[in-house]
Short mmCIF file of C-alpha atoms in Angstrom, two decimals:
data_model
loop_
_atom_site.label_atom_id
_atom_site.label_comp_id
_atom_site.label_asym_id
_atom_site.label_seq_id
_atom_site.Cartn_x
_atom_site.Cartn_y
_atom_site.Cartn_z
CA UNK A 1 -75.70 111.62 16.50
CA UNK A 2 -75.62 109.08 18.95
CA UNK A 3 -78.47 109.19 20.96
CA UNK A 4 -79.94 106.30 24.59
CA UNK A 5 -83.59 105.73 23.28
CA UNK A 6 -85.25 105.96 27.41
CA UNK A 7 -88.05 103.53 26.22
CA UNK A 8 -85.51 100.53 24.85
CA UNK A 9 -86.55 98.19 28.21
CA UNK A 10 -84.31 95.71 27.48
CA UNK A 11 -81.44 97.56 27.41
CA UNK A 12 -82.40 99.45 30.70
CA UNK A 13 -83.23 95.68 32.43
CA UNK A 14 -79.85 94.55 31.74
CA UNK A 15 -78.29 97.86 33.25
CA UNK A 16 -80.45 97.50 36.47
CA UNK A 17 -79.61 93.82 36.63
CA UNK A 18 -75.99 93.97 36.49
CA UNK A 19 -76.25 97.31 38.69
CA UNK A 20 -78.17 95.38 40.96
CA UNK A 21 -76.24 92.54 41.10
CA UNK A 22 -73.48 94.85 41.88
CA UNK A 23 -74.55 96.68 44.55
CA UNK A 24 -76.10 94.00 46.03
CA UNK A 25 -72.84 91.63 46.67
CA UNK A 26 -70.42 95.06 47.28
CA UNK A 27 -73.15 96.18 50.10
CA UNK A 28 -73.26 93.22 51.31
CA UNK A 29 -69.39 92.54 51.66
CA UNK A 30 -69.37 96.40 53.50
CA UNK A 31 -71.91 94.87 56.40
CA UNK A 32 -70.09 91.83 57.16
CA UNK A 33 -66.05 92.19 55.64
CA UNK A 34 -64.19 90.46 53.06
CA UNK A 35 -61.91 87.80 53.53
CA UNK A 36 -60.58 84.57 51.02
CA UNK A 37 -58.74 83.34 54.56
CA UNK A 38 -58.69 79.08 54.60
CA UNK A 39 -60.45 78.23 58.20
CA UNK A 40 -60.27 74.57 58.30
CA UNK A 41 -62.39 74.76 61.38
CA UNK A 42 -65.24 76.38 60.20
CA UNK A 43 -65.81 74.57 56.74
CA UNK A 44 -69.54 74.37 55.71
CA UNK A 45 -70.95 76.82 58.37
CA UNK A 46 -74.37 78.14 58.27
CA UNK A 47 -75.39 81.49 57.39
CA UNK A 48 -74.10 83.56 60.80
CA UNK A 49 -73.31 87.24 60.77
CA UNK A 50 -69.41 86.68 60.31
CA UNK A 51 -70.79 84.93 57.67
CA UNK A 52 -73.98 85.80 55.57
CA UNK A 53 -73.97 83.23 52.79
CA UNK A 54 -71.95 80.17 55.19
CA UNK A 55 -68.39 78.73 54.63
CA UNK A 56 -67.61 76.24 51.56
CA UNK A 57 -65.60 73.03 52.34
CA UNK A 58 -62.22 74.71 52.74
CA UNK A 59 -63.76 77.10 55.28
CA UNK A 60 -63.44 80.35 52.95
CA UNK A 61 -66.33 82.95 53.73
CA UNK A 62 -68.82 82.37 50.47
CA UNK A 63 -69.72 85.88 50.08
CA UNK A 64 -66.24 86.90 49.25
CA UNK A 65 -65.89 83.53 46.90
CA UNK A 66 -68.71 85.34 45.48
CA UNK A 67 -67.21 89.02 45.20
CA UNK A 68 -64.07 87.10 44.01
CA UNK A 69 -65.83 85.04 41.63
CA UNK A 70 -67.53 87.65 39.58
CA UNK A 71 -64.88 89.96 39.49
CA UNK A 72 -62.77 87.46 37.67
CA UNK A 73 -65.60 86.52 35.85
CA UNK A 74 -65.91 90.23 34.59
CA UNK A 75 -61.78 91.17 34.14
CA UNK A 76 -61.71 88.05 32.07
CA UNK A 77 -64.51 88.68 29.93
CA UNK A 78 -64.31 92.26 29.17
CA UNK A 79 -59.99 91.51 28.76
CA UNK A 80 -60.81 88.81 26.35
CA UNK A 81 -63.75 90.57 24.10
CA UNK A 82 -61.36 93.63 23.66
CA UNK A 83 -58.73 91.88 22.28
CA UNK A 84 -60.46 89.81 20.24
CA UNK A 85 -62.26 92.50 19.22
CA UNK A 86 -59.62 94.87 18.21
CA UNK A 87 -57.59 91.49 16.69
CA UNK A 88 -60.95 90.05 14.91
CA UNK A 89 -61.82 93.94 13.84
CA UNK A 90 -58.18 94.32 12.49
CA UNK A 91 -58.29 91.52 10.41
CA UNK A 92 -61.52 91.43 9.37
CA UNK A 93 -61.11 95.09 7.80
CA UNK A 94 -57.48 93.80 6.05
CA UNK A 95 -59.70 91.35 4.53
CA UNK A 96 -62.27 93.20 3.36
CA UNK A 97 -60.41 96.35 2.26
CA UNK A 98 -57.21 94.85 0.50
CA UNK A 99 -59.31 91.25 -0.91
CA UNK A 100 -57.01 89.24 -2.91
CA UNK A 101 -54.60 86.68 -1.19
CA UNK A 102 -55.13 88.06 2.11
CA UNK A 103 -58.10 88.11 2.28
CA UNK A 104 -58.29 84.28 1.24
CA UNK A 105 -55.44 83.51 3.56
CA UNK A 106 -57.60 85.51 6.82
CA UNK A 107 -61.12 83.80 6.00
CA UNK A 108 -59.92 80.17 5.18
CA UNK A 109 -57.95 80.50 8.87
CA UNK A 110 -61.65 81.53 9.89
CA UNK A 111 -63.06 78.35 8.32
CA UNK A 112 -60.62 76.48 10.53
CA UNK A 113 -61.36 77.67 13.20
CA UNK A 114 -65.12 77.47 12.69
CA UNK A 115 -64.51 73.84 12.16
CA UNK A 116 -63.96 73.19 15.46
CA UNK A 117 -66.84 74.03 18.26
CA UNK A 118 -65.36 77.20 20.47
CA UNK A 119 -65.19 75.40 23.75
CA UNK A 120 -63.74 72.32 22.41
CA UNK A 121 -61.15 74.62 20.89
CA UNK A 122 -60.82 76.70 24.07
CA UNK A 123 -60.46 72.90 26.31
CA UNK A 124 -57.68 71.83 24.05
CA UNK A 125 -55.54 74.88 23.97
CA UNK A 126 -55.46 74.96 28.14
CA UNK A 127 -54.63 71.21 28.06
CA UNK A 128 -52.17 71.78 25.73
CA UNK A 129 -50.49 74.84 27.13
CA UNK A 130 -51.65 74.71 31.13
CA UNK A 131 -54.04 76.64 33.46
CA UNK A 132 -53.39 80.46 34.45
CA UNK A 133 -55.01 83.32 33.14
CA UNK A 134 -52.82 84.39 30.24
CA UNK A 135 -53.66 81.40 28.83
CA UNK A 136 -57.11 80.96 29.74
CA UNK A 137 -57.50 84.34 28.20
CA UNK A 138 -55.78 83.63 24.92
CA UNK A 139 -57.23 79.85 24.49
CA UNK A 140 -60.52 82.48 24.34
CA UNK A 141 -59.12 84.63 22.22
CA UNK A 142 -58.28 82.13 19.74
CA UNK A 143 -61.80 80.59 19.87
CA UNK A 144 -63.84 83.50 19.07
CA UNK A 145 -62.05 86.39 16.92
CA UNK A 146 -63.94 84.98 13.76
CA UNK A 147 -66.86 86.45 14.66
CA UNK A 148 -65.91 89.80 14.86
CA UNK A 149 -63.72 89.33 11.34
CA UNK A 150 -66.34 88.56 9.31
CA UNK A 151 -68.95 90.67 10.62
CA UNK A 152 -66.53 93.82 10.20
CA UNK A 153 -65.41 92.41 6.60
CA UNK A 154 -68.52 92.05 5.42
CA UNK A 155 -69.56 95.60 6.08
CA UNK A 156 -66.47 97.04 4.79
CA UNK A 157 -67.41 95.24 1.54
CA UNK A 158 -70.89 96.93 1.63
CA UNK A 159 -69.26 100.37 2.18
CA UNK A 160 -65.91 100.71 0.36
CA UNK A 161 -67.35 101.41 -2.81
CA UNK A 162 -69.65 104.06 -1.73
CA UNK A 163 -69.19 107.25 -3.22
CA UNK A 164 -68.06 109.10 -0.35
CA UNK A 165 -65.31 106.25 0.41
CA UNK A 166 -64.19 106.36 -3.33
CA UNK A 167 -64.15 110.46 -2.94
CA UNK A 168 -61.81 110.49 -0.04
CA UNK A 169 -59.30 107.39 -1.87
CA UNK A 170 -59.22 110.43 -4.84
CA UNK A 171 -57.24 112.44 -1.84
CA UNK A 172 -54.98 109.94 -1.42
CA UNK A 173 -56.07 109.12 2.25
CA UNK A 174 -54.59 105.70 3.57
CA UNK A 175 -56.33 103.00 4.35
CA UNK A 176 -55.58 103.73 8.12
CA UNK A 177 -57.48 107.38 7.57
CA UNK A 178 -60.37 105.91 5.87
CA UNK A 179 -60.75 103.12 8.57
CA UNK A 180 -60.27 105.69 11.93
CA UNK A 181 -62.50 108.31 10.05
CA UNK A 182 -65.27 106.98 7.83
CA UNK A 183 -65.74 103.38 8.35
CA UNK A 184 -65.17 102.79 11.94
CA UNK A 185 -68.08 105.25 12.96
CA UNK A 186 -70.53 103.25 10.87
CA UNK A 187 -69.52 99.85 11.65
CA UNK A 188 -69.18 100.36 15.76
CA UNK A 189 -72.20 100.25 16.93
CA UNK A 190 -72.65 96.42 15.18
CA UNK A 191 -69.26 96.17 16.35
CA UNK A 192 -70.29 96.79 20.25
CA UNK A 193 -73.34 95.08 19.89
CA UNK A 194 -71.41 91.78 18.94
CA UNK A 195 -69.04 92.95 21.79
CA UNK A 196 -71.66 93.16 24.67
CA UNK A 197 -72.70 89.98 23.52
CA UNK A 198 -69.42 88.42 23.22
CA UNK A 199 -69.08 89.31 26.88
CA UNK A 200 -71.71 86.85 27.85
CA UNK A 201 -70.48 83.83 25.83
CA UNK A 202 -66.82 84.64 27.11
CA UNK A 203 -67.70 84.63 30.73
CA UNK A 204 -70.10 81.71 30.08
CA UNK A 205 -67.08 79.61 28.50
CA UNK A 206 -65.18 80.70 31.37
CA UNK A 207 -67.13 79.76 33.91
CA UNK A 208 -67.37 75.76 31.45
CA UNK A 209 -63.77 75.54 32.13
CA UNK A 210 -63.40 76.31 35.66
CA UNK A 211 -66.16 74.32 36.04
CA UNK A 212 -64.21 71.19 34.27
CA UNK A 213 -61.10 72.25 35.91
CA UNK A 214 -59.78 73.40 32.95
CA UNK A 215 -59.35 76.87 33.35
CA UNK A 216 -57.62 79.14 36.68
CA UNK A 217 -56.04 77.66 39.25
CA UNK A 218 -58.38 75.38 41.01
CA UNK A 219 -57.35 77.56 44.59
CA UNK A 220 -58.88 80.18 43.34
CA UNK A 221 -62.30 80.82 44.11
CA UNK A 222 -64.04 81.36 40.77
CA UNK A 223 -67.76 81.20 39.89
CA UNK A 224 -67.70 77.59 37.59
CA UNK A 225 -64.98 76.35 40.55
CA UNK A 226 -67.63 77.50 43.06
CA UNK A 227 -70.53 75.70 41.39
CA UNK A 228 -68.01 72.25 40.78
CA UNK A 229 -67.07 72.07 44.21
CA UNK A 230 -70.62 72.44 45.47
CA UNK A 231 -72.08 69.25 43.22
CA UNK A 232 -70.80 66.99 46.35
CA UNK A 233 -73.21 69.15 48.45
CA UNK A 234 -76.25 69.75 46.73
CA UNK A 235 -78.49 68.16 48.94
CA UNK A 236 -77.10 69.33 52.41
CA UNK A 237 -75.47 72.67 51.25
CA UNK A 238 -77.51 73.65 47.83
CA UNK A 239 -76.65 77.58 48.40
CA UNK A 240 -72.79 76.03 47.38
CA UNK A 241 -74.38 75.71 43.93
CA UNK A 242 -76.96 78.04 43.99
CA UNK A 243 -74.91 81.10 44.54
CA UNK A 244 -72.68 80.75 42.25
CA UNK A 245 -75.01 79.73 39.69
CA UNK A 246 -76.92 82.58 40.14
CA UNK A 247 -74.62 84.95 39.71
CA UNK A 248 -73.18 83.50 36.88
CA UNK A 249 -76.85 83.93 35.17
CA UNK A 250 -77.41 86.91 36.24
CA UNK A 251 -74.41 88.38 34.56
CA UNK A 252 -74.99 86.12 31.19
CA UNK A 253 -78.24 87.33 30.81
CA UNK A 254 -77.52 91.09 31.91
CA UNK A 255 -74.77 91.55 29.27
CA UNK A 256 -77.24 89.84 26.84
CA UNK A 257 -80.00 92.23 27.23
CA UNK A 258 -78.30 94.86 26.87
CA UNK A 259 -76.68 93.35 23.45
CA UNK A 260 -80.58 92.84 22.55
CA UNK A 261 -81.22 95.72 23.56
CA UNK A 262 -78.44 97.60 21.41
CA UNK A 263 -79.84 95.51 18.22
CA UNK A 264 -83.04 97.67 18.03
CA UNK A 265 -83.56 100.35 15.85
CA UNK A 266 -84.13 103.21 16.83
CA UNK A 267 -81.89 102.90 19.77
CA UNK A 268 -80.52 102.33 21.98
CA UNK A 269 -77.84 103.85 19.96
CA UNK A 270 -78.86 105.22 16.70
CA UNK A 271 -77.76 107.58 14.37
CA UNK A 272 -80.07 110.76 13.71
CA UNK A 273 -79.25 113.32 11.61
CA UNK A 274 -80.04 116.51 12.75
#
């Protein structure tokens, strides 16, 4: 049974701080409004009620830039980690389960891509191919579905010899069965653990190519955009950078303490028999 150990506190910090973080920019965009509107006239305001957090150079209210920011930040991540997830998963358990020449032909394709340092990869795949966020997304993708392939191969090496695996073979089960039904429940919790943490390095390299122009259109206000447009105004506006940055570790380290956080044992999720 899966059970949330109350007393895991690093799990529980990274709820409250990606709760907080939450509640704190949506309550503040219900006080003052939410608008991505270009105002020329008003670039690099102070904070002001219309405005809480200022204006950045094109005049755009930095609260919503904020709201904006993150929420892309988030969609991209959590969009990214489940597909590589489910594609990294897929072929990590084809590798494990059937061995032979697929197997060799999955994990030296892994080796290739291991060669290569993931943002590197992820920078040369949106040069090559463009900005926009199907390919931001996939240049991700590519970069980081090793991971999840060899952890899940690896375990299905450990189990698919057990006795109970062997038993249900003897009724003829197919391998889809004896994934959905006896080895997926054992291997998911590692499985969202690397997840939860892939979350935080996806968003992270996200933010790294924004930040080098690399990654969504440069129009729209995203949390690495936010932080690169604010380096020519870190000594007369340094909330420009601030902000953004900010945010941006507040969500990389909530998503990794709660991937800590799922790592110990007894919980938070842990399996008890009862």
């Amino acid at each position: 049974m899966i059970r949330l150990n109350k007393k895991n506190l690093q799990f529980r910090l990274g709820i409250m701080i990606l709760v907080g973080l939450g509640m704190a920019l949506a309550g503040l965009a219900i006080i003052q409004g939410i608008s991505l509107q270009l105002h020329i006239d008003q670039r690099l305001c102070s904070p002001s009620a219309a405005h809480i957090f200022g204006t950045d150079a094109l005049g755009r209210d930095m609260l919503s830039c904020l709201m904006f920011g993150t929420l892309v930040s988030l969609a991209i991540g959590l969009t990214a980690v489940l597909i590589t997830a489910a594609i990294g998963a897929g072929l990590g358990f084809l590798a494990g389960w059937h061995g032979g020449l697929l197997n060799i032909c999955i994990m030296r394709s892994a080796d290739f891509i291991l060669a290569f340092p993931g943002i590197l990869l992820a920078l040369a795949l949106i040069a090559f191919w463009g900005q926009g966020v199907i390919n931001l997304v996939f240049a991700l993708v590519v970069s980081s579905w090793v991971g999840y392939a060899r952890l899940v191969r690896g375990e299905v090496l450990k189990i698919k010899d057990q006795e109970f695996i062997v038993a249900v073979r003897g009724f003829n089960a197919s391998s889809w069965q004896i994934a959905r039904g006896h080895m997926l429940p054992l291997i998911f919790p590692l499985l969202l653990t690397q997840a939860v943490s892939g979350i935080a390095a996806v968003i992270l390299a996200e933010s790294s190519l924004n930040f080098l122009g690399l990654g969504l259109d440069p129009r729209l206000p995203t949390l690495g955009g936010m932080i690169d447009a604010g380096r020519g105004h870190l000594f007369d506006k340094p909330a420009m950078v601030i902000l953004p940055g900010a945010c941006l570790s507040l969500l990389v380290a909530g998503f990794l303490l709660l991937a800590e956080g799922l790592k110990m044992r007894p919980g938070p999720f842990a399996f008890e028999k009862k």
